[in-house]
CSV table of C-alpha atoms and ligand atoms in Angstrom, one decimal:
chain,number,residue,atom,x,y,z
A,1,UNK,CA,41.8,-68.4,-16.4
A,2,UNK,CA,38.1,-66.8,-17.1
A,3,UNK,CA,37.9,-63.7,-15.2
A,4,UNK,CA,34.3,-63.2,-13.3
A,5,UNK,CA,32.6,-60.6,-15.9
A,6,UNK,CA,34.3,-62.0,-18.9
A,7,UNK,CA,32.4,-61.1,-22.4
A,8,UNK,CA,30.6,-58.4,-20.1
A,9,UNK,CA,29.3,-55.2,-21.2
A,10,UNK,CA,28.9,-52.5,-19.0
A,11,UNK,CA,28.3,-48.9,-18.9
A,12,UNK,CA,29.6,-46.2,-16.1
A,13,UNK,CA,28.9,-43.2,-15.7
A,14,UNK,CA,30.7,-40.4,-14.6
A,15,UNK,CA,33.8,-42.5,-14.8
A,16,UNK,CA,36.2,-39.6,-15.3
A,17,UNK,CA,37.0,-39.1,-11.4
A,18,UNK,CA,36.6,-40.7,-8.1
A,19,UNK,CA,34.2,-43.8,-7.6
A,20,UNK,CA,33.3,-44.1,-11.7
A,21,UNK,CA,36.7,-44.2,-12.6
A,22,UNK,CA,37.4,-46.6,-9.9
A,23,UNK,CA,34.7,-48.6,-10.7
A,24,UNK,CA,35.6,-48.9,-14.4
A,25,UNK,CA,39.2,-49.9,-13.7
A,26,UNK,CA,37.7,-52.6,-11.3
A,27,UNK,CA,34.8,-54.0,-14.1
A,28,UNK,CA,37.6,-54.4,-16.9
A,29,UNK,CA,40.0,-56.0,-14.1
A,30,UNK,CA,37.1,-58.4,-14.0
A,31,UNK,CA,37.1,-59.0,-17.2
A,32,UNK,CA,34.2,-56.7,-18.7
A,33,UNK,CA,34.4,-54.4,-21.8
A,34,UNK,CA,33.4,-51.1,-20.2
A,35,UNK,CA,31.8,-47.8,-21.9
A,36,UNK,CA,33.2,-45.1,-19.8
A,37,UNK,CA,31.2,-42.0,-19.7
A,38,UNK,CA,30.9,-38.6,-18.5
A,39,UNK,CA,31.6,-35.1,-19.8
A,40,UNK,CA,35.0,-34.5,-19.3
A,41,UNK,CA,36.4,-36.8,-22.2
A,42,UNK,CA,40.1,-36.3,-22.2
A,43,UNK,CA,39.5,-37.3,-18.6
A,44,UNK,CA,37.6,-40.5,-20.3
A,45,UNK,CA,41.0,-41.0,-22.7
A,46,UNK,CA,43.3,-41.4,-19.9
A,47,UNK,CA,40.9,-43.7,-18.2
A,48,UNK,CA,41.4,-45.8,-21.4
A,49,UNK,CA,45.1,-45.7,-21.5
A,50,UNK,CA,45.4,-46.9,-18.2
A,51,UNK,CA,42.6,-49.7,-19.0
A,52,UNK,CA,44.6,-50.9,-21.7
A,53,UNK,CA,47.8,-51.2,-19.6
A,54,UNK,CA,46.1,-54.3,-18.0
A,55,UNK,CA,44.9,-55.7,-21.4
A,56,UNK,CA,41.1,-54.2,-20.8
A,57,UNK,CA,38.7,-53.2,-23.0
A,58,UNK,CA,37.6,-49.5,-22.9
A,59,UNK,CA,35.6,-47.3,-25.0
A,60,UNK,CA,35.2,-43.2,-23.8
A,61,UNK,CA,31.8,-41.7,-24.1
A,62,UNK,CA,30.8,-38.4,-24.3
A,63,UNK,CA,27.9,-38.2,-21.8
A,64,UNK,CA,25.9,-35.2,-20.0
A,65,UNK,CA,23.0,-36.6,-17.9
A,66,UNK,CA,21.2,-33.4,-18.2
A,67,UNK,CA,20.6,-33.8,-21.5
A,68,UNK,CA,17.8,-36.3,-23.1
A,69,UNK,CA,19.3,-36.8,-26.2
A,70,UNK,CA,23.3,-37.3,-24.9
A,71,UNK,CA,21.6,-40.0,-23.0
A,72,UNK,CA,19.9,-41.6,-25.5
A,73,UNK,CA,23.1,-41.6,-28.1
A,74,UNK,CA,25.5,-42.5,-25.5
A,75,UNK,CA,23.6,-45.9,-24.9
A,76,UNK,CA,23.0,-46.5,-28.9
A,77,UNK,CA,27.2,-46.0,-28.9
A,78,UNK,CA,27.7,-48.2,-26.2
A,79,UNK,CA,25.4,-51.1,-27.7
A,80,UNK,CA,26.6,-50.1,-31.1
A,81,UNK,CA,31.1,-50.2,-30.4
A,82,UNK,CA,30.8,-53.2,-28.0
A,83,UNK,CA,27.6,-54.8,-27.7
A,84,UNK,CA,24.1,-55.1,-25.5
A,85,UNK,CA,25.0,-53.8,-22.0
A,86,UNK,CA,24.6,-56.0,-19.4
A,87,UNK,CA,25.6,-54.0,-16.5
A,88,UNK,CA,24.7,-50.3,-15.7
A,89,UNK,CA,26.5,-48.7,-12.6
A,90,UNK,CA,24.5,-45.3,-13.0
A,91,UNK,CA,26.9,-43.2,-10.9
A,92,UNK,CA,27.2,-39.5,-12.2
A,93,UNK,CA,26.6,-37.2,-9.8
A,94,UNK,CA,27.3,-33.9,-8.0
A,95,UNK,CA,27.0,-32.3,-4.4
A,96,UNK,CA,26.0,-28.6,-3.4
A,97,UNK,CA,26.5,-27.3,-0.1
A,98,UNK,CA,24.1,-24.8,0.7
A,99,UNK,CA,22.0,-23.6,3.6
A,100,UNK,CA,18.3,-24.5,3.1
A,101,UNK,CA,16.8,-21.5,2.6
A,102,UNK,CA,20.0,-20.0,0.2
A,103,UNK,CA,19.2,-22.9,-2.2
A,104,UNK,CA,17.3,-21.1,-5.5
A,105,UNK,CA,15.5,-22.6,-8.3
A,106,UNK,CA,19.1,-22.8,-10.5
A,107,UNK,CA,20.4,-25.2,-7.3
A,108,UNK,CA,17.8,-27.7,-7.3
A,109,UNK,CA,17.3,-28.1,-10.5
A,110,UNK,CA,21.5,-28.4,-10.6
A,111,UNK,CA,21.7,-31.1,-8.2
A,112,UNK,CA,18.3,-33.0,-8.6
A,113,UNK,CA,18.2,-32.7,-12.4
A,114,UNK,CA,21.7,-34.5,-12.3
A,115,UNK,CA,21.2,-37.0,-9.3
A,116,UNK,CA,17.8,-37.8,-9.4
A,117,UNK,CA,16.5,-37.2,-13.2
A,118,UNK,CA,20.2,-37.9,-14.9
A,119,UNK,CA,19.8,-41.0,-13.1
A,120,UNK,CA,16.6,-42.1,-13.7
A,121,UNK,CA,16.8,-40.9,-17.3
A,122,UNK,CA,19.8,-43.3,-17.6
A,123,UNK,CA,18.7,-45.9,-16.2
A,124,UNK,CA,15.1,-46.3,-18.5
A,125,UNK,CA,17.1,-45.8,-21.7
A,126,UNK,CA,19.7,-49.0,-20.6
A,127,UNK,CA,16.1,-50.6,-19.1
A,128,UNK,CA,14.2,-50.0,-22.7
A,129,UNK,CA,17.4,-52.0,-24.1
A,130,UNK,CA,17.6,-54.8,-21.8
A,131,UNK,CA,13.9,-55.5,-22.3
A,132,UNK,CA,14.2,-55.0,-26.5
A,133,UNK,CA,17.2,-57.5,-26.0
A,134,UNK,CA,15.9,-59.4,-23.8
A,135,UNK,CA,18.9,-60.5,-21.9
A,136,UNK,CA,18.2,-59.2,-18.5
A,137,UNK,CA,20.9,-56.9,-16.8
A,138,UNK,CA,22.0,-55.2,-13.6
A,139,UNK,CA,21.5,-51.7,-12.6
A,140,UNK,CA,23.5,-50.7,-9.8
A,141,UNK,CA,22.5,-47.1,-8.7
A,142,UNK,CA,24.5,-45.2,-6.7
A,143,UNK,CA,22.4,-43.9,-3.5
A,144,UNK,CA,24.2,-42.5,-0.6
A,145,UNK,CA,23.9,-42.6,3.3
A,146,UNK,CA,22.3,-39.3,3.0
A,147,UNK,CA,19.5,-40.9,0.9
A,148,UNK,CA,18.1,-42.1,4.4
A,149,UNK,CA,19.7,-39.9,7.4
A,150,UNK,CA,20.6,-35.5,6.7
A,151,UNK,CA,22.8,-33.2,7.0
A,152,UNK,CA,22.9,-29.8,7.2
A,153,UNK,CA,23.6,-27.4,4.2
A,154,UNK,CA,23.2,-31.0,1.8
A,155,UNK,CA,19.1,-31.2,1.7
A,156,UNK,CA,19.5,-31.2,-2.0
A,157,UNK,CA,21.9,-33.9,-2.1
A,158,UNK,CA,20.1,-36.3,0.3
A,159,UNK,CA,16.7,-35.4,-1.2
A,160,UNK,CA,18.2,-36.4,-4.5
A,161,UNK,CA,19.6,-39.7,-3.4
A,162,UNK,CA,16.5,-40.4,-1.4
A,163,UNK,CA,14.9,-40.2,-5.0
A,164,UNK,CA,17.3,-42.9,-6.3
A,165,UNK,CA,16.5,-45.3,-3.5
A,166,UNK,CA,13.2,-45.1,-4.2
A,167,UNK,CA,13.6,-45.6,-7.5
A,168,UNK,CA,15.6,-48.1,-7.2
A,169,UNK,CA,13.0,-49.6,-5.3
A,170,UNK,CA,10.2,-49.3,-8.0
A,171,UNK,CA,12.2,-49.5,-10.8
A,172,UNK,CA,13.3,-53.6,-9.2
A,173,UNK,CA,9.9,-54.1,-9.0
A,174,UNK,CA,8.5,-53.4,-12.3
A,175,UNK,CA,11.4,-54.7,-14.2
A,176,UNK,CA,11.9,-58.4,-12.4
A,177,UNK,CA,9.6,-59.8,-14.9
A,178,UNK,CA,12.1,-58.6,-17.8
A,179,UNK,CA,15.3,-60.1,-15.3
A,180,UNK,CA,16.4,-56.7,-14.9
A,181,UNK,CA,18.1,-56.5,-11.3
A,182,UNK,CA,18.0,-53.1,-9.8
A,183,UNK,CA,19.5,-52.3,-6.6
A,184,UNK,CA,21.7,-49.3,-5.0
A,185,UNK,CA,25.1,-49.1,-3.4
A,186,UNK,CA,24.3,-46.6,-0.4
A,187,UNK,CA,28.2,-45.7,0.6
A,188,UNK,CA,29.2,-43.7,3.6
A,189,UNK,CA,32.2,-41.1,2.9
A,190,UNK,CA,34.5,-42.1,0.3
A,191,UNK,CA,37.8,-40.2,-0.1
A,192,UNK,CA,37.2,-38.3,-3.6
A,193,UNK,CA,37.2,-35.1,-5.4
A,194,UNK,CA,34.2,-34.8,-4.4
A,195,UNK,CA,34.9,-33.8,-0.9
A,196,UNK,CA,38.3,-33.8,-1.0
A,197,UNK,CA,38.3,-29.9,0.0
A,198,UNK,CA,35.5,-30.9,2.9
A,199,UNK,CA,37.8,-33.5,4.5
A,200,UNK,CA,40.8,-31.2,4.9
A,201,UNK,CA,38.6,-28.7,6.8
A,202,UNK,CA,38.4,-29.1,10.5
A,203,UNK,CA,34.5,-29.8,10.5
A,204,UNK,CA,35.2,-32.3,8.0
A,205,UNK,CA,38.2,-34.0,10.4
A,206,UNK,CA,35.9,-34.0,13.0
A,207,UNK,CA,33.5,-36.0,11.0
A,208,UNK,CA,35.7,-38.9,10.4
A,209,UNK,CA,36.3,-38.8,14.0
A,210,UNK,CA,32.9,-40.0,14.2
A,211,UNK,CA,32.9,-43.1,11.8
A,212,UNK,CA,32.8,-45.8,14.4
A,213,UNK,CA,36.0,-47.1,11.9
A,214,UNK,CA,37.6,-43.7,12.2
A,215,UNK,CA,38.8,-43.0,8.6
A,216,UNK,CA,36.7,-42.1,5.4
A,217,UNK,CA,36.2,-44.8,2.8
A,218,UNK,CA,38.3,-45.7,-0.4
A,219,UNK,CA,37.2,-46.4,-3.6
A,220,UNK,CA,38.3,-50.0,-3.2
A,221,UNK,CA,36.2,-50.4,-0.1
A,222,UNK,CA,33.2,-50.7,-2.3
A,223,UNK,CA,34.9,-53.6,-4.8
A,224,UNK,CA,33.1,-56.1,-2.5
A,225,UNK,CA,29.8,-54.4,-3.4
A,226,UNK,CA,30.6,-53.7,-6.6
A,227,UNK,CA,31.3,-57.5,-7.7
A,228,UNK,CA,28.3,-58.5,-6.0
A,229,UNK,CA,25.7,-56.3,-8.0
A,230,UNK,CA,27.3,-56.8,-10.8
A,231,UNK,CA,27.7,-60.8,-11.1
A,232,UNK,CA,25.6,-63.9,-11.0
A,233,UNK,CA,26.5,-64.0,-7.0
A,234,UNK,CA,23.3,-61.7,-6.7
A,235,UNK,CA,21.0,-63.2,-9.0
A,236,UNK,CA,18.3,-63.4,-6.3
A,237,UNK,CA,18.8,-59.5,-5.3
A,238,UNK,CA,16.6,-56.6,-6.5
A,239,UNK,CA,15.6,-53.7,-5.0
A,240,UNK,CA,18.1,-53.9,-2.3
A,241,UNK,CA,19.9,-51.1,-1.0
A,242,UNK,CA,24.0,-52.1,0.8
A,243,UNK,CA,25.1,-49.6,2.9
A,244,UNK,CA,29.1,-49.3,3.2
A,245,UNK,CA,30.1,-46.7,5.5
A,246,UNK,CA,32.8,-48.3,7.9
A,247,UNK,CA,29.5,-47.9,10.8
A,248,UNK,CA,28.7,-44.5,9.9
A,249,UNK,CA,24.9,-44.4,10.6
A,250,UNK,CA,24.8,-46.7,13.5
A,251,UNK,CA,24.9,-44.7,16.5
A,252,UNK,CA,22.2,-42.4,17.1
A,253,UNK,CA,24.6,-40.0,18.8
B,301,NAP,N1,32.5,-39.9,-2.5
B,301,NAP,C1,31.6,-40.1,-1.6
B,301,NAP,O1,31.8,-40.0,-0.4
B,301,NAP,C2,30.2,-40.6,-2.0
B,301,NAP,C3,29.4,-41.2,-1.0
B,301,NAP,C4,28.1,-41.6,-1.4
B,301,NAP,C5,27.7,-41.5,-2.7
B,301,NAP,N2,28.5,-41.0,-3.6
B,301,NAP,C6,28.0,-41.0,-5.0
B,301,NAP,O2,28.9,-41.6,-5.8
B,301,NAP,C7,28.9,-41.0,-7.1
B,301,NAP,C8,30.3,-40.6,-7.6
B,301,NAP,O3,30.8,-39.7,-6.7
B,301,NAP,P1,32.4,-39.3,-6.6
B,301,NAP,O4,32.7,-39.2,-5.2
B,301,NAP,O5,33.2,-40.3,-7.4
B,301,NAP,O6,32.4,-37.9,-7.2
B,301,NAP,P2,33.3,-37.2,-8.3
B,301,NAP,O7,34.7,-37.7,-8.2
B,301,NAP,O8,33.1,-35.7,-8.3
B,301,NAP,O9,32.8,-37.8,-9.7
B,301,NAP,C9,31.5,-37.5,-10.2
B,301,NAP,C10,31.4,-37.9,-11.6
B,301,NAP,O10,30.1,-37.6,-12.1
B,301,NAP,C11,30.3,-37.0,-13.4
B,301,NAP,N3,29.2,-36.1,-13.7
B,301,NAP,C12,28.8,-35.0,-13.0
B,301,NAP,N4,27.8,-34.4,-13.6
B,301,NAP,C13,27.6,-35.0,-14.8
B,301,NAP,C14,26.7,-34.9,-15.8
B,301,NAP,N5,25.8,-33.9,-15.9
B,301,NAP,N6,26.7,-35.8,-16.8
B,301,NAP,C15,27.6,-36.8,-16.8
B,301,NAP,N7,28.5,-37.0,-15.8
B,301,NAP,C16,28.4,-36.1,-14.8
B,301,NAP,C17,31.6,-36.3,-13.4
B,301,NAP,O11,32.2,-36.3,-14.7
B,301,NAP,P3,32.2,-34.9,-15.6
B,301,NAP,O12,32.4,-33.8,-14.7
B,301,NAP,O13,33.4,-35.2,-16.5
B,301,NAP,O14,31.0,-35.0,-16.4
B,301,NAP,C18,32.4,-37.3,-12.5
B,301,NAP,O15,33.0,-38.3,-13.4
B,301,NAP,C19,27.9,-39.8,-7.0
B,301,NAP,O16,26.7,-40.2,-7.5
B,301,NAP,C20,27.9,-39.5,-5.5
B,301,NAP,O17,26.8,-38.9,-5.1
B,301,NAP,C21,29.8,-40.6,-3.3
């Protein structure tokens, strides 16, 4: 039976823990031959194994967003080992919790020049390919609910992510014309290593407490999302942003 993204080719990034990893496992499921990236590669080699268990098709990718030219090669390896990438779920990303006035020069640069610039570098370098190609593609970017509602001690992080929605945003509209969909996943909490540490704390239980669905996310709760941005289903969609955060930002209070 054809599987959804057969003869795919997709990219991840940070795929060596939490959502990227998740997401990798659940593109090749689909069918799709996945470049897994990130800088952790023995993290990358595992991801592989277990890809292959299921008969998927993997390829580990040294990758540091930070770095102009790591971008650039990891893309020309992806292209190169399995083909023109189709799908980009531009996912690295970090979180910093500081007080707004601690936060130095070293900080922002640390979390925007990975969330915001990492991304955005990413994403032009697939772009530039899809348009030389010109097969079209999806970007899916990962935003967060604190790209539109704060926090305290995150103002990095949500200033970051505001900066992907946004681009996200511009980026849809300028590259329509080249069939290049761009839109953003914007997930509430989702159980990770991210935060892992966060939710064990009592602050962090209390939080849950206030997800109208009263538990944090799973990876899998973003499949649905996932399979959306990433297939014909949403061949009329750019630009859009999906929140998926059990109810999170409903309430006012
Ligand atoms: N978990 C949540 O609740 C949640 C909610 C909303 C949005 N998000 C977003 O979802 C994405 C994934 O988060 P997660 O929860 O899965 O976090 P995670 O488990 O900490 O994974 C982050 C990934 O990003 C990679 N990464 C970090 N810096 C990188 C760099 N400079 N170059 C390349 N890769 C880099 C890491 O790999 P290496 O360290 O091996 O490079 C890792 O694979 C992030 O963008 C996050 O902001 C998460």
């Amino acid at each position: 039976m054809s599987k959804p993204l057969q003869n795919r080719i997709a990219l991840v990034t940070g795929a060596s823990s939490g959502l990227g990893r998740h997401f990798a496992i659940t593109l090749a499921k689909a069918g799709a031959k996945v470049a897994v990236a990130a800088r952790r590669v023995d993290k990358l080699d595992d991801l592989v194994a277990e890809i292959a268990t299921f008969d998927g098709h993997a390829l580990p990718i040294a990758l540091d967003v930070t770095d102009p030219a790591s971008v650039t090669e990891a893309v020309r390896v992806a292209e190169t080992e399995l083909g023109a990438i189709g799908i980009l779920v531009n996912n690295a990303g970090i979180v910093q919790a500081k007080p707004a006035l601690e936060i130095d020069e070293a900080d922002w640069e640390y979390v925007i020049g990975t969330n915001l610039t990492g991304a955005w570098r990413v994403a032009r370098e697939v772009a530039r390919h899809m348009v030389r190609m010109g097969h079209g593609g999806s970007i899916i970017n990962m935003a967060s609910i604190l790209g539109e509602g704060v926090t305290k001690q995150l103002s990095t992080y949500a200033i970051s992510k505001a900066g992907v929605v946004q681009m996200t945003r511009a980026l849809a509209l300028e590259l329509a014309k080249d069939n290049i969909r761009v839109n953003a996943m914007a997930p509430g909490y989702i159980a990770t290593e991210l935060n892992q540490e966060y939710f064990e704390t009592d602050i962090g239980k209390a939080l849950i407490n206030k997800i109208p669905q009263r538990r944090l996310g799973q990876p899998e709760d973003l499949d649905g999302t996932l399979m959306l941005l990433a297939g014909d289903g949403s061949a009329f969609m750019t630009g859009s942003v999906i929140t998926v955060d059990g109810g999170h930002t409903l309430a006012i209070a």
